Amino acid sequence: MYQAGPDGPIIMGKPQPAISQTAHELHFRSLVIDTHVDTTQRLLDDDFDLGARHADGSIDIPRMREGGVGAIFLAIWIRGTVTGPEAVRRALEQIGAVRREAELYPHELTLATTADDIRRARAAGRIAILIGIEGGHMMNGDLETLREYAALGASYLTLTHTRNTDWADASTDRPLHGGLSEFGKQVIGEMNRLGMMVDVSHASDKAFYDALAASHAPIFASHSSCRVLCGAARNMSDDMIQALAAKDGLIQINFHMGFVSQEFRDAERAHPEIDRQIEEEITRLCGENAACRLLESDRIIRQFVGEGKLPVVGREEIIRHIDHAVKIAGIDHVGIGSDFDGAEMPYGMEDASRLPWITHALLEKRYSEDDIQKILGGNMLRFMESVATAARSMRGTTA
Ligand SMILES: [Zn+2]
């Protein structure tokens, strides 16, 4: 169904044009930052080698190189049902797994936490890897644990995953706290002081507005798309995107087929048996192995698409979301947070090597080179710097 051709990829039997030389050059001289991938789950598998090119999944060093990736945020993630000290233990284990990659590949990767770290990695010809904690449940209700994560190099905390935490409501759970609890607001304050970025992807609308009001620093959505184009509860409404931008925040567009295409969502909803079949099949094949579950569910969904039970979602959908967010929020407030290795990617955007196409498509839409560079990573660098500046001013230091 998908194979690399001499020109562009072949999608469902149709060859795609190669990207233009101008796009290629622009892309490879830009700092490309992807603020959310779930590859960490694969790193837990001793047999997985990030340095080798893989036929499955979306991320490894060779394909990041082919895609011109300058920096990537690896999510630390465990199911929301795992809580307490066990959640902390597993989060620390995953942080350790990410840090180990930088040690294993010192000529390819650099562990980074700041915008300057990313620029330095780039100057040295390395890919910056950063850490994001995807879900406040991994804090175990303890600010000291949050401080420990920050000290180990975690750059952001996503307030919730798909379930509520003890202090924040998730967009895909029944409201429990009416947004953020008082402790939740304290968490935001501590993140501001530590210079950790507040990530509102997955949070409920009310939790988003509460976080926006409580935060002294700009906040961002590390991997969310536009709800007006695709009605997933965890996508952002136009009002939310504009409120985020008004406080100098960012929306980093998620590529997942079910978050960018309403047609795909409708088809999934019309066939609830597909979800059940996938659940049964991945449980049979993978048990609780999260990396295996993600890869297998992607494979099975593509099988359903091949059989015509689910629609083909093309990579143009990603551009539609970027373009909409730019129109309503302004060019300074949009970027990319693919969700590679954690979601189903549109056809033609199967892995990191396909990222230069984004630059090609934006040029075709008559975006200026400066504007494209902002979307690819410039906005994220500015955002990281403003979060760091806010932290310094809260701590009353200049360094
Ligand atoms: Zn997520």
mmCIF file of C-alpha atoms and ligand atoms in Angstrom:
data_model
loop_
_atom_site.group_PDB
_atom_site.id
_atom_site.type_symbol
_atom_site.label_atom_id
_atom_site.label_comp_id
_atom_site.label_asym_id
_atom_site.label_seq_id
_atom_site.Cartn_x
_atom_site.Cartn_y
_atom_site.Cartn_z
ATOM 1 C CA MET A 1 0.000 0.000 0.000
ATOM 2 C CA TYR A 2 2.899 2.306 0.725
ATOM 3 C CA GLN A 3 6.345 2.110 -0.751
ATOM 4 C CA ALA A 4 9.065 4.625 -1.411
ATOM 5 C CA GLY A 5 9.288 5.387 -5.115
ATOM 6 C CA PRO A 6 12.162 6.993 -7.014
ATOM 7 C CA ASP A 7 10.212 10.250 -6.811
ATOM 8 C CA GLY A 8 7.665 10.649 -4.072
ATOM 9 C CA PRO A 9 5.914 7.849 -2.193
ATOM 10 C CA ILE A 10 3.291 5.668 -3.817
ATOM 11 C CA ILE A 11 0.024 6.002 -1.920
ATOM 12 C CA MET A 12 -2.682 3.413 -2.559
ATOM 13 C CA GLY A 13 -1.105 2.673 -5.945
ATOM 14 C CA LYS A 14 -0.785 6.326 -6.968
ATOM 15 C CA PRO A 15 2.734 7.740 -7.353
ATOM 16 C CA GLN A 16 3.143 11.115 -5.664
ATOM 17 C CA PRO A 17 5.343 13.874 -7.097
ATOM 18 C CA ALA A 18 8.782 14.305 -5.566
ATOM 19 C CA ILE A 19 9.171 17.335 -3.332
ATOM 20 C CA SER A 20 10.684 20.374 -5.033
ATOM 21 C CA GLN A 21 14.361 21.213 -4.767
ATOM 22 C CA THR A 22 13.446 24.567 -3.159
ATOM 23 C CA ALA A 23 11.406 22.768 -0.502
ATOM 24 C CA HIS A 24 14.191 20.288 0.140
ATOM 25 C CA GLU A 25 16.769 23.023 0.614
ATOM 26 C CA LEU A 26 14.519 25.144 2.808
ATOM 27 C CA HIS A 27 13.586 22.156 4.955
ATOM 28 C CA PHE A 28 17.160 21.035 5.548
ATOM 29 C CA ARG A 29 18.377 24.488 6.507
ATOM 30 C CA SER A 30 15.471 24.927 8.982
ATOM 31 C CA LEU A 31 15.376 23.730 12.563
ATOM 32 C CA VAL A 32 12.606 21.146 12.537
ATOM 33 C CA ILE A 33 11.117 20.388 15.953
ATOM 34 C CA ASP A 34 8.521 17.696 16.597
ATOM 35 C CA THR A 35 7.082 18.186 20.079
ATOM 36 C CA HIS A 36 5.499 14.783 20.599
ATOM 37 C CA VAL A 37 6.427 11.221 19.680
ATOM 38 C CA ASP A 38 5.748 8.014 21.614
ATOM 39 C CA THR A 39 8.868 6.109 20.599
ATOM 40 C CA THR A 40 9.894 5.755 24.259
ATOM 41 C CA GLN A 41 7.670 2.666 24.471
ATOM 42 C CA ARG A 42 9.918 0.965 21.918
ATOM 43 C CA LEU A 43 13.056 1.986 23.805
ATOM 44 C CA LEU A 44 11.884 -0.185 26.702
ATOM 45 C CA ASP A 45 12.372 -3.191 24.455
ATOM 46 C CA ASP A 46 16.010 -4.285 24.734
ATOM 47 C CA ASP A 47 16.002 -5.511 21.140
ATOM 48 C CA PHE A 48 15.015 -2.165 19.666
ATOM 49 C CA ASP A 49 17.933 -0.220 18.210
ATOM 50 C CA LEU A 50 17.192 3.473 17.612
ATOM 51 C CA GLY A 51 20.309 3.643 15.460
ATOM 52 C CA ALA A 52 19.013 1.138 12.903
ATOM 53 C CA ARG A 53 16.508 1.782 10.133
ATOM 54 C CA HIS A 54 13.261 -0.052 10.823
ATOM 55 C CA ALA A 55 10.534 -1.190 8.473
ATOM 56 C CA ASP A 56 7.881 -0.557 11.102
ATOM 57 C CA GLY A 57 7.071 2.362 13.378
ATOM 58 C CA SER A 58 7.972 5.943 12.494
ATOM 59 C CA ILE A 59 11.080 6.994 14.357
ATOM 60 C CA ASP A 60 14.719 5.946 14.351
ATOM 61 C CA ILE A 61 17.918 7.881 13.785
ATOM 62 C CA PRO A 62 18.230 7.130 10.038
ATOM 63 C CA ARG A 63 14.665 8.207 9.310
ATOM 64 C CA MET A 64 14.978 11.319 11.509
ATOM 65 C CA ARG A 65 18.059 12.226 9.470
ATOM 66 C CA GLU A 66 16.193 11.667 6.209
ATOM 67 C CA GLY A 67 13.390 13.869 7.514
ATOM 68 C CA GLY A 68 15.701 16.665 8.613
ATOM 69 C CA VAL A 69 14.619 16.453 12.275
ATOM 70 C CA GLY A 70 16.503 18.894 14.503
ATOM 71 C CA ALA A 71 14.794 18.171 17.813
ATOM 72 C CA ILE A 72 12.257 15.692 19.033
ATOM 73 C CA PHE A 73 10.331 15.398 22.294
ATOM 74 C CA LEU A 74 9.997 11.816 23.505
ATOM 75 C CA ALA A 75 6.910 11.265 25.628
ATOM 76 C CA ILE A 76 7.122 9.386 28.897
ATOM 77 C CA TRP A 77 3.825 7.572 29.040
ATOM 78 C CA ILE A 78 2.033 4.950 31.095
ATOM 79 C CA ARG A 79 -1.666 4.119 31.209
ATOM 80 C CA GLY A 80 -3.745 6.403 33.452
ATOM 81 C CA THR A 81 -4.844 3.324 35.403
ATOM 82 C CA VAL A 82 -1.289 2.948 36.743
ATOM 83 C CA THR A 83 -0.919 5.382 39.631
ATOM 84 C CA GLY A 84 0.932 5.837 42.918
ATOM 85 C CA PRO A 85 4.597 4.850 43.428
ATOM 86 C CA GLU A 86 4.369 2.342 40.566
ATOM 87 C CA ALA A 87 3.600 5.192 38.153
ATOM 88 C CA VAL A 88 6.678 7.079 39.381
ATOM 89 C CA ARG A 89 8.860 3.992 39.110
ATOM 90 C CA ARG A 90 7.811 3.366 35.531
ATOM 91 C CA ALA A 91 8.193 7.035 34.572
ATOM 92 C CA LEU A 92 11.748 7.034 35.957
ATOM 93 C CA GLU A 93 12.488 3.844 34.054
ATOM 94 C CA GLN A 94 11.362 5.522 30.793
ATOM 95 C CA ILE A 95 13.323 8.708 31.506
ATOM 96 C CA GLY A 96 16.345 6.477 32.030
ATOM 97 C CA ALA A 97 15.680 4.754 28.703
ATOM 98 C CA VAL A 98 15.625 8.092 26.835
ATOM 99 C CA ARG A 99 18.750 9.373 28.574
ATOM 100 C CA ARG A 100 20.550 6.142 27.720
ATOM 101 C CA GLU A 101 20.001 6.719 23.980
ATOM 102 C CA ALA A 102 21.999 9.956 24.195
ATOM 103 C CA GLU A 103 24.826 7.967 25.798
ATOM 104 C CA LEU A 104 24.585 5.171 23.232
ATOM 105 C CA TYR A 105 24.699 7.575 20.260
ATOM 106 C CA PRO A 106 26.784 10.565 21.382
ATOM 107 C CA HIS A 107 27.603 11.533 17.777
ATOM 108 C CA GLU A 108 23.973 11.454 16.707
ATOM 109 C CA LEU A 109 21.952 12.612 19.712
ATOM 110 C CA THR A 110 22.181 15.180 22.492
ATOM 111 C CA LEU A 111 19.893 15.353 25.479
ATOM 112 C CA ALA A 112 18.482 18.901 25.542
ATOM 113 C CA THR A 113 16.255 20.971 27.793
ATOM 114 C CA THR A 114 16.571 24.521 26.435
ATOM 115 C CA ALA A 115 16.284 26.351 23.119
ATOM 116 C CA ASP A 116 20.023 26.998 23.245
ATOM 117 C CA ASP A 117 20.696 23.283 23.800
ATOM 118 C CA ILE A 118 18.728 22.599 20.612
ATOM 119 C CA ARG A 119 20.703 25.202 18.657
ATOM 120 C CA ARG A 120 23.991 23.804 19.970
ATOM 121 C CA ALA A 121 22.999 20.255 19.032
ATOM 122 C CA ARG A 122 22.178 21.490 15.560
ATOM 123 C CA ALA A 123 25.522 23.302 15.229
ATOM 124 C CA ALA A 124 27.272 20.057 16.214
ATOM 125 C CA GLY A 125 25.282 18.093 13.628
ATOM 126 C CA ARG A 126 23.257 16.183 16.225
ATOM 127 C CA ILE A 127 19.570 15.649 16.834
ATOM 128 C CA ALA A 128 18.354 17.111 20.139
ATOM 129 C CA ILE A 129 16.196 14.767 22.168
ATOM 130 C CA LEU A 130 13.947 16.190 24.861
ATOM 131 C CA ILE A 131 11.664 14.625 27.431
ATOM 132 C CA GLY A 132 7.957 15.284 27.976
ATOM 133 C CA ILE A 133 5.957 13.620 30.759
ATOM 134 C CA GLU A 134 2.583 12.729 29.263
ATOM 135 C CA GLY A 135 0.206 12.728 32.195
ATOM 136 C CA GLY A 136 0.081 14.285 35.664
ATOM 137 C CA HIS A 137 -0.712 10.876 37.182
ATOM 138 C CA MET A 138 3.035 10.168 37.026
ATOM 139 C CA MET A 139 3.606 12.875 39.671
ATOM 140 C CA ASN A 140 1.790 10.796 42.282
ATOM 141 C CA GLY A 141 0.343 14.026 43.720
ATOM 142 C CA ASP A 142 3.757 15.194 44.844
ATOM 143 C CA LEU A 143 5.512 18.415 43.803
ATOM 144 C CA GLU A 144 8.835 16.923 44.874
ATOM 145 C CA THR A 145 8.417 14.225 42.206
ATOM 146 C CA LEU A 146 7.724 16.962 39.655
ATOM 147 C CA ARG A 147 10.980 18.671 40.693
ATOM 148 C CA GLU A 148 12.814 15.370 40.350
ATOM 149 C CA TYR A 149 11.513 14.917 36.794
ATOM 150 C CA ALA A 150 12.615 18.448 35.924
ATOM 151 C CA ALA A 151 16.070 17.776 37.374
ATOM 152 C CA LEU A 152 16.325 14.657 35.209
ATOM 153 C CA GLY A 153 15.650 16.732 32.114
ATOM 154 C CA ALA A 154 11.879 16.659 31.633
ATOM 155 C CA SER A 155 10.933 19.772 29.667
ATOM 156 C CA TYR A 156 7.180 19.518 29.808
ATOM 157 C CA LEU A 157 4.338 17.911 31.708
ATOM 158 C CA THR A 158 1.070 17.132 29.922
ATOM 159 C CA LEU A 159 -1.528 17.785 32.609
ATOM 160 C CA THR A 160 -3.530 14.634 31.886
ATOM 161 C CA HIS A 161 -3.611 11.707 29.526
ATOM 162 C CA THR A 162 -7.004 10.252 28.612
ATOM 163 C CA ARG A 163 -8.208 9.909 32.225
ATOM 164 C CA ASN A 164 -8.606 12.526 34.929
ATOM 165 C CA THR A 165 -5.770 12.857 37.388
ATOM 166 C CA ASP A 166 -6.238 13.654 41.084
ATOM 167 C CA TRP A 167 -6.075 17.345 40.197
ATOM 168 C CA ALA A 168 -7.022 17.864 36.549
ATOM 169 C CA ASP A 169 -9.856 16.822 34.250
ATOM 170 C CA ALA A 170 -9.148 15.103 30.941
ATOM 171 C CA SER A 171 -11.072 15.827 27.740
ATOM 172 C CA THR A 172 -12.010 12.152 27.409
ATOM 173 C CA ASP A 173 -13.209 11.490 30.975
ATOM 174 C CA ARG A 174 -16.184 12.596 33.080
ATOM 175 C CA PRO A 175 -15.477 15.990 34.727
ATOM 176 C CA LEU A 176 -14.397 15.530 38.332
ATOM 177 C CA HIS A 177 -12.656 18.725 39.409
ATOM 178 C CA GLY A 178 -14.430 21.304 37.230
ATOM 179 C CA GLY A 179 -11.107 21.817 35.408
ATOM 180 C CA LEU A 180 -8.105 22.107 37.722
ATOM 181 C CA SER A 181 -8.317 21.653 41.484
ATOM 182 C CA GLU A 182 -6.539 24.080 43.806
ATOM 183 C CA PHE A 183 -3.610 21.676 43.909
ATOM 184 C CA GLY A 184 -3.671 21.603 40.106
ATOM 185 C CA LYS A 185 -3.131 25.359 40.100
ATOM 186 C CA GLN A 186 -0.199 24.868 42.491
ATOM 187 C CA VAL A 187 1.262 22.364 40.042
ATOM 188 C CA ILE A 188 1.092 25.032 37.306
ATOM 189 C CA GLY A 189 2.823 27.530 39.615
ATOM 190 C CA GLU A 190 5.605 25.067 40.407
ATOM 191 C CA MET A 191 6.057 24.240 36.720
ATOM 192 C CA ASN A 192 6.345 27.959 35.972
ATOM 193 C CA ARG A 193 9.005 28.329 38.647
ATOM 194 C CA LEU A 194 10.922 25.296 37.389
ATOM 195 C CA GLY A 195 10.684 26.480 33.783
ATOM 196 C CA MET A 196 8.761 23.352 32.780
ATOM 197 C CA MET A 197 6.386 23.867 29.882
ATOM 198 C CA VAL A 198 2.685 23.415 30.629
ATOM 199 C CA ASP A 199 1.165 21.072 28.026
ATOM 200 C CA VAL A 200 -2.633 21.148 27.701
ATOM 201 C CA SER A 201 -3.060 18.421 25.077
ATOM 202 C CA HIS A 202 -5.607 15.886 26.425
ATOM 203 C CA ALA A 203 -6.859 18.293 29.146
ATOM 204 C CA SER A 204 -10.568 19.160 29.285
ATOM 205 C CA ASP A 205 -11.652 22.561 27.969
ATOM 206 C CA LYS A 206 -12.186 23.829 31.505
ATOM 207 C CA ALA A 207 -8.809 22.504 32.669
ATOM 208 C CA PHE A 208 -7.260 24.269 29.660
ATOM 209 C CA TYR A 209 -8.848 27.624 30.568
ATOM 210 C CA ASP A 210 -7.895 27.155 34.239
ATOM 211 C CA ALA A 211 -4.282 26.399 33.278
ATOM 212 C CA LEU A 212 -4.186 29.402 30.961
ATOM 213 C CA ALA A 213 -5.468 31.667 33.753
ATOM 214 C CA ALA A 214 -3.156 30.197 36.412
ATOM 215 C CA SER A 215 0.062 30.174 34.391
ATOM 216 C CA HIS A 216 2.562 33.025 34.560
ATOM 217 C CA ALA A 217 4.230 31.692 31.424
ATOM 218 C CA PRO A 218 2.737 30.961 27.998
ATOM 219 C CA ILE A 219 1.372 27.410 27.686
ATOM 220 C CA PHE A 220 1.100 25.042 24.723
ATOM 221 C CA ALA A 221 -0.591 21.990 23.289
ATOM 222 C CA SER A 222 2.222 19.588 22.354
ATOM 223 C CA HIS A 223 0.050 17.448 20.031
ATOM 224 C CA SER A 224 -3.481 18.693 19.316
ATOM 225 C CA SER A 225 -5.423 19.536 16.161
ATOM 226 C CA CYS A 226 -8.395 21.785 15.304
ATOM 227 C CA ARG A 227 -11.793 20.704 16.587
ATOM 228 C CA VAL A 228 -13.721 22.751 14.022
ATOM 229 C CA LEU A 229 -12.216 20.520 11.298
ATOM 230 C CA CYS A 230 -12.391 17.234 13.212
ATOM 231 C CA GLY A 231 -14.616 16.929 16.262
ATOM 232 C CA ALA A 232 -12.393 14.887 18.583
ATOM 233 C CA ALA A 233 -12.907 16.088 22.170
ATOM 234 C CA ARG A 234 -9.148 16.346 22.637
ATOM 235 C CA ASN A 235 -8.776 18.700 19.657
ATOM 236 C CA MET A 236 -8.962 22.435 20.396
ATOM 237 C CA SER A 237 -11.859 24.750 19.594
ATOM 238 C CA ASP A 238 -11.149 27.982 17.721
ATOM 239 C CA ASP A 239 -11.817 29.921 20.902
ATOM 240 C CA MET A 240 -9.248 27.841 22.810
ATOM 241 C CA ILE A 241 -6.652 28.252 20.060
ATOM 242 C CA GLN A 242 -7.168 32.000 20.005
ATOM 243 C CA ALA A 243 -7.020 32.263 23.803
ATOM 244 C CA LEU A 244 -3.792 30.238 23.776
ATOM 245 C CA ALA A 245 -2.274 32.486 21.103
ATOM 246 C CA ALA A 246 -3.364 35.663 22.909
ATOM 247 C CA LYS A 247 -1.078 34.567 25.755
ATOM 248 C CA ASP A 248 1.731 33.767 23.322
ATOM 249 C CA GLY A 249 1.199 29.996 23.408
ATOM 250 C CA LEU A 250 1.381 27.388 20.658
ATOM 251 C CA ILE A 251 -0.759 24.691 19.116
ATOM 252 C CA GLN A 252 1.402 21.881 17.723
ATOM 253 C CA ILE A 253 -0.673 20.039 15.138
ATOM 254 C CA ASN A 254 -1.202 16.294 15.713
ATOM 255 C CA PHE A 255 -1.102 14.129 12.550
ATOM 256 C CA HIS A 256 -3.284 11.220 13.784
ATOM 257 C CA MET A 257 -5.877 10.188 11.174
ATOM 258 C CA GLY A 258 -8.656 10.175 13.749
ATOM 259 C CA PHE A 259 -7.780 13.715 14.888
ATOM 260 C CA VAL A 260 -7.387 15.321 11.452
ATOM 261 C CA SER A 261 -10.189 13.679 9.446
ATOM 262 C CA GLN A 262 -13.852 13.913 10.403
ATOM 263 C CA GLU A 263 -14.648 11.366 7.693
ATOM 264 C CA PHE A 264 -12.317 8.872 9.384
ATOM 265 C CA ARG A 265 -13.897 9.533 12.796
ATOM 266 C CA ASP A 266 -17.380 9.111 11.386
ATOM 267 C CA ALA A 267 -16.408 5.805 9.765
ATOM 268 C CA GLU A 268 -14.876 4.571 13.017
ATOM 269 C CA ARG A 269 -18.035 5.505 14.890
ATOM 270 C CA ALA A 270 -20.252 3.847 12.299
ATOM 271 C CA HIS A 271 -18.302 0.611 12.788
ATOM 272 C CA PRO A 272 -17.748 0.138 16.521
ATOM 273 C CA GLU A 273 -16.965 -3.524 15.794
ATOM 274 C CA ILE A 274 -13.678 -2.410 14.187
ATOM 275 C CA ASP A 275 -12.459 -1.002 17.500
ATOM 276 C CA ARG A 276 -13.516 -4.159 19.309
ATOM 277 C CA GLN A 277 -11.727 -6.376 16.788
ATOM 278 C CA ILE A 278 -8.569 -4.297 17.085
ATOM 279 C CA GLU A 279 -8.714 -4.422 20.874
ATOM 280 C CA GLU A 280 -9.112 -8.210 20.870
ATOM 281 C CA GLU A 281 -6.418 -8.726 18.279
ATOM 282 C CA ILE A 282 -3.810 -6.501 19.927
ATOM 283 C CA THR A 283 -4.499 -7.994 23.345
ATOM 284 C CA ARG A 284 -4.023 -11.449 21.861
ATOM 285 C CA LEU A 285 -0.796 -10.469 20.084
ATOM 286 C CA CYS A 286 0.736 -8.060 22.571
ATOM 287 C CA GLY A 287 -0.802 -8.399 26.020
ATOM 288 C CA GLU A 288 0.191 -5.264 27.908
ATOM 289 C CA ASN A 289 3.238 -4.422 25.756
ATOM 290 C CA ALA A 290 2.434 -0.803 24.801
ATOM 291 C CA ALA A 291 4.886 -0.547 21.892
ATOM 292 C CA CYS A 292 3.546 -3.744 20.353
ATOM 293 C CA ARG A 293 -0.047 -2.579 20.816
ATOM 294 C CA LEU A 294 0.628 0.702 19.037
ATOM 295 C CA LEU A 295 2.387 -0.928 16.087
ATOM 296 C CA GLU A 296 -0.192 -3.685 15.713
ATOM 297 C CA SER A 297 -3.174 -1.372 15.906
ATOM 298 C CA ASP A 298 -1.603 0.750 13.160
ATOM 299 C CA ARG A 299 -1.122 -2.356 11.019
ATOM 300 C CA ILE A 300 -4.695 -3.539 11.562
ATOM 301 C CA ILE A 301 -6.194 -0.101 10.841
ATOM 302 C CA ARG A 302 -4.281 0.035 7.551
ATOM 303 C CA GLN A 303 -5.684 -3.383 6.758
ATOM 304 C CA PHE A 304 -9.220 -2.030 7.292
ATOM 305 C CA VAL A 305 -8.399 0.960 5.072
ATOM 306 C CA GLY A 306 -7.093 -1.430 2.398
ATOM 307 C CA GLU A 307 -10.373 -3.368 2.590
ATOM 308 C CA GLY A 308 -12.330 -0.127 2.175
ATOM 309 C CA LYS A 309 -13.892 -0.302 5.664
ATOM 310 C CA LEU A 310 -12.171 2.909 6.736
ATOM 311 C CA PRO A 311 -11.399 5.869 4.436
ATOM 312 C CA VAL A 312 -7.909 6.723 3.220
ATOM 313 C CA VAL A 313 -6.663 9.818 5.064
ATOM 314 C CA GLY A 314 -4.056 11.695 3.048
ATOM 315 C CA ARG A 315 -1.291 13.839 4.481
ATOM 316 C CA GLU A 316 -2.990 16.949 3.009
ATOM 317 C CA GLU A 317 -5.225 16.829 6.099
ATOM 318 C CA ILE A 318 -2.265 17.870 8.245
ATOM 319 C CA ILE A 319 -1.783 20.978 6.124
ATOM 320 C CA ARG A 320 -5.488 21.798 6.388
ATOM 321 C CA HIS A 321 -5.139 21.892 10.192
ATOM 322 C CA ILE A 322 -1.910 23.894 10.143
ATOM 323 C CA ASP A 323 -3.463 26.375 7.736
ATOM 324 C CA HIS A 324 -6.629 26.758 9.784
ATOM 325 C CA ALA A 325 -4.704 27.282 13.023
ATOM 326 C CA VAL A 326 -2.505 29.890 11.311
ATOM 327 C CA LYS A 327 -5.595 31.702 9.992
ATOM 328 C CA ILE A 328 -7.245 32.019 13.388
ATOM 329 C CA ALA A 329 -4.226 32.229 15.735
ATOM 330 C CA GLY A 330 -1.553 33.857 13.595
ATOM 331 C CA ILE A 331 1.659 32.505 12.127
ATOM 332 C CA ASP A 332 3.573 32.805 15.415
ATOM 333 C CA HIS A 333 1.451 30.255 17.282
ATOM 334 C CA VAL A 334 1.474 27.038 15.266
ATOM 335 C CA GLY A 335 3.900 24.108 14.979
ATOM 336 C CA ILE A 336 4.002 20.330 14.686
ATOM 337 C CA GLY A 337 3.589 17.562 17.284
ATOM 338 C CA SER A 338 3.183 14.473 15.099
ATOM 339 C CA ASP A 339 2.307 11.746 17.648
ATOM 340 C CA PHE A 340 4.549 9.378 15.626
ATOM 341 C CA ASP A 341 4.688 5.875 17.137
ATOM 342 C CA GLY A 342 1.610 6.639 19.202
ATOM 343 C CA ALA A 343 -1.130 7.067 16.609
ATOM 344 C CA GLU A 344 -2.174 6.222 13.047
ATOM 345 C CA MET A 345 -0.398 8.392 10.540
ATOM 346 C CA PRO A 346 -2.004 9.661 7.321
ATOM 347 C CA TYR A 347 -0.897 8.067 4.049
ATOM 348 C CA GLY A 348 2.291 9.686 2.821
ATOM 349 C CA MET A 349 3.322 10.692 6.365
ATOM 350 C CA GLU A 350 4.120 7.226 7.692
ATOM 351 C CA ASP A 351 7.355 8.190 9.356
ATOM 352 C CA ALA A 352 9.799 10.989 10.136
ATOM 353 C CA SER A 353 11.492 10.682 6.742
ATOM 354 C CA ARG A 354 8.333 12.169 5.185
ATOM 355 C CA LEU A 355 8.510 15.465 7.086
ATOM 356 C CA PRO A 356 10.102 17.472 4.221
ATOM 357 C CA TRP A 357 6.771 17.124 2.419
ATOM 358 C CA ILE A 358 5.255 19.532 5.003
ATOM 359 C CA THR A 359 7.652 22.221 3.798
ATOM 360 C CA HIS A 360 6.851 21.367 0.168
ATOM 361 C CA ALA A 361 3.099 21.610 0.781
ATOM 362 C CA LEU A 362 3.349 24.909 2.660
ATOM 363 C CA LEU A 363 5.448 26.417 -0.140
ATOM 364 C CA GLU A 364 2.798 25.293 -2.602
ATOM 365 C CA LYS A 365 0.255 27.109 -0.448
ATOM 366 C CA ARG A 366 2.382 30.242 -0.882
ATOM 367 C CA TYR A 367 3.648 30.427 2.695
ATOM 368 C CA SER A 368 6.834 32.499 2.873
ATOM 369 C CA GLU A 369 10.121 30.842 3.816
ATOM 370 C CA ASP A 370 10.174 32.769 7.112
ATOM 371 C CA ASP A 371 6.677 31.641 7.976
ATOM 372 C CA ILE A 372 7.436 28.008 7.166
ATOM 373 C CA GLN A 373 10.496 28.119 9.401
ATOM 374 C CA LYS A 374 8.335 29.417 12.236
ATOM 375 C CA ILE A 375 5.971 26.457 11.884
ATOM 376 C CA LEU A 376 8.770 23.917 11.545
ATOM 377 C CA GLY A 377 10.444 24.946 14.802
ATOM 378 C CA GLY A 378 11.075 28.681 15.125
ATOM 379 C CA ASN A 379 7.901 29.237 17.106
ATOM 380 C CA MET A 380 8.811 26.439 19.500
ATOM 381 C CA LEU A 381 12.245 27.918 20.170
ATOM 382 C CA ARG A 382 10.675 31.297 20.960
ATOM 383 C CA PHE A 383 8.091 29.623 23.191
ATOM 384 C CA MET A 384 10.776 27.702 25.114
ATOM 385 C CA GLU A 385 12.655 30.934 25.659
ATOM 386 C CA SER A 386 9.629 32.773 27.008
ATOM 387 C CA VAL A 387 8.883 29.938 29.446
ATOM 388 C CA ALA A 388 12.515 30.083 30.645
ATOM 389 C CA THR A 389 12.358 33.879 30.979
ATOM 390 C CA ALA A 390 9.164 33.653 33.060
ATOM 391 C CA ALA A 391 10.853 31.081 35.335
ATOM 392 C CA ARG A 392 13.862 33.321 35.883
ATOM 393 C CA SER A 393 11.697 36.289 36.755
ATOM 394 C CA MET A 394 9.666 34.191 39.217
ATOM 395 C CA ARG A 395 12.846 32.999 40.904
ATOM 396 C CA GLY A 396 14.179 36.546 40.897
ATOM 397 C CA THR A 397 17.344 35.524 39.041
ATOM 398 C CA THR A 398 18.720 36.606 35.720
ATOM 399 C CA ALA A 399 20.517 33.354 34.872
HETATM 400 ZN ZN ZN B 1 -1.119 11.873 23.596
#
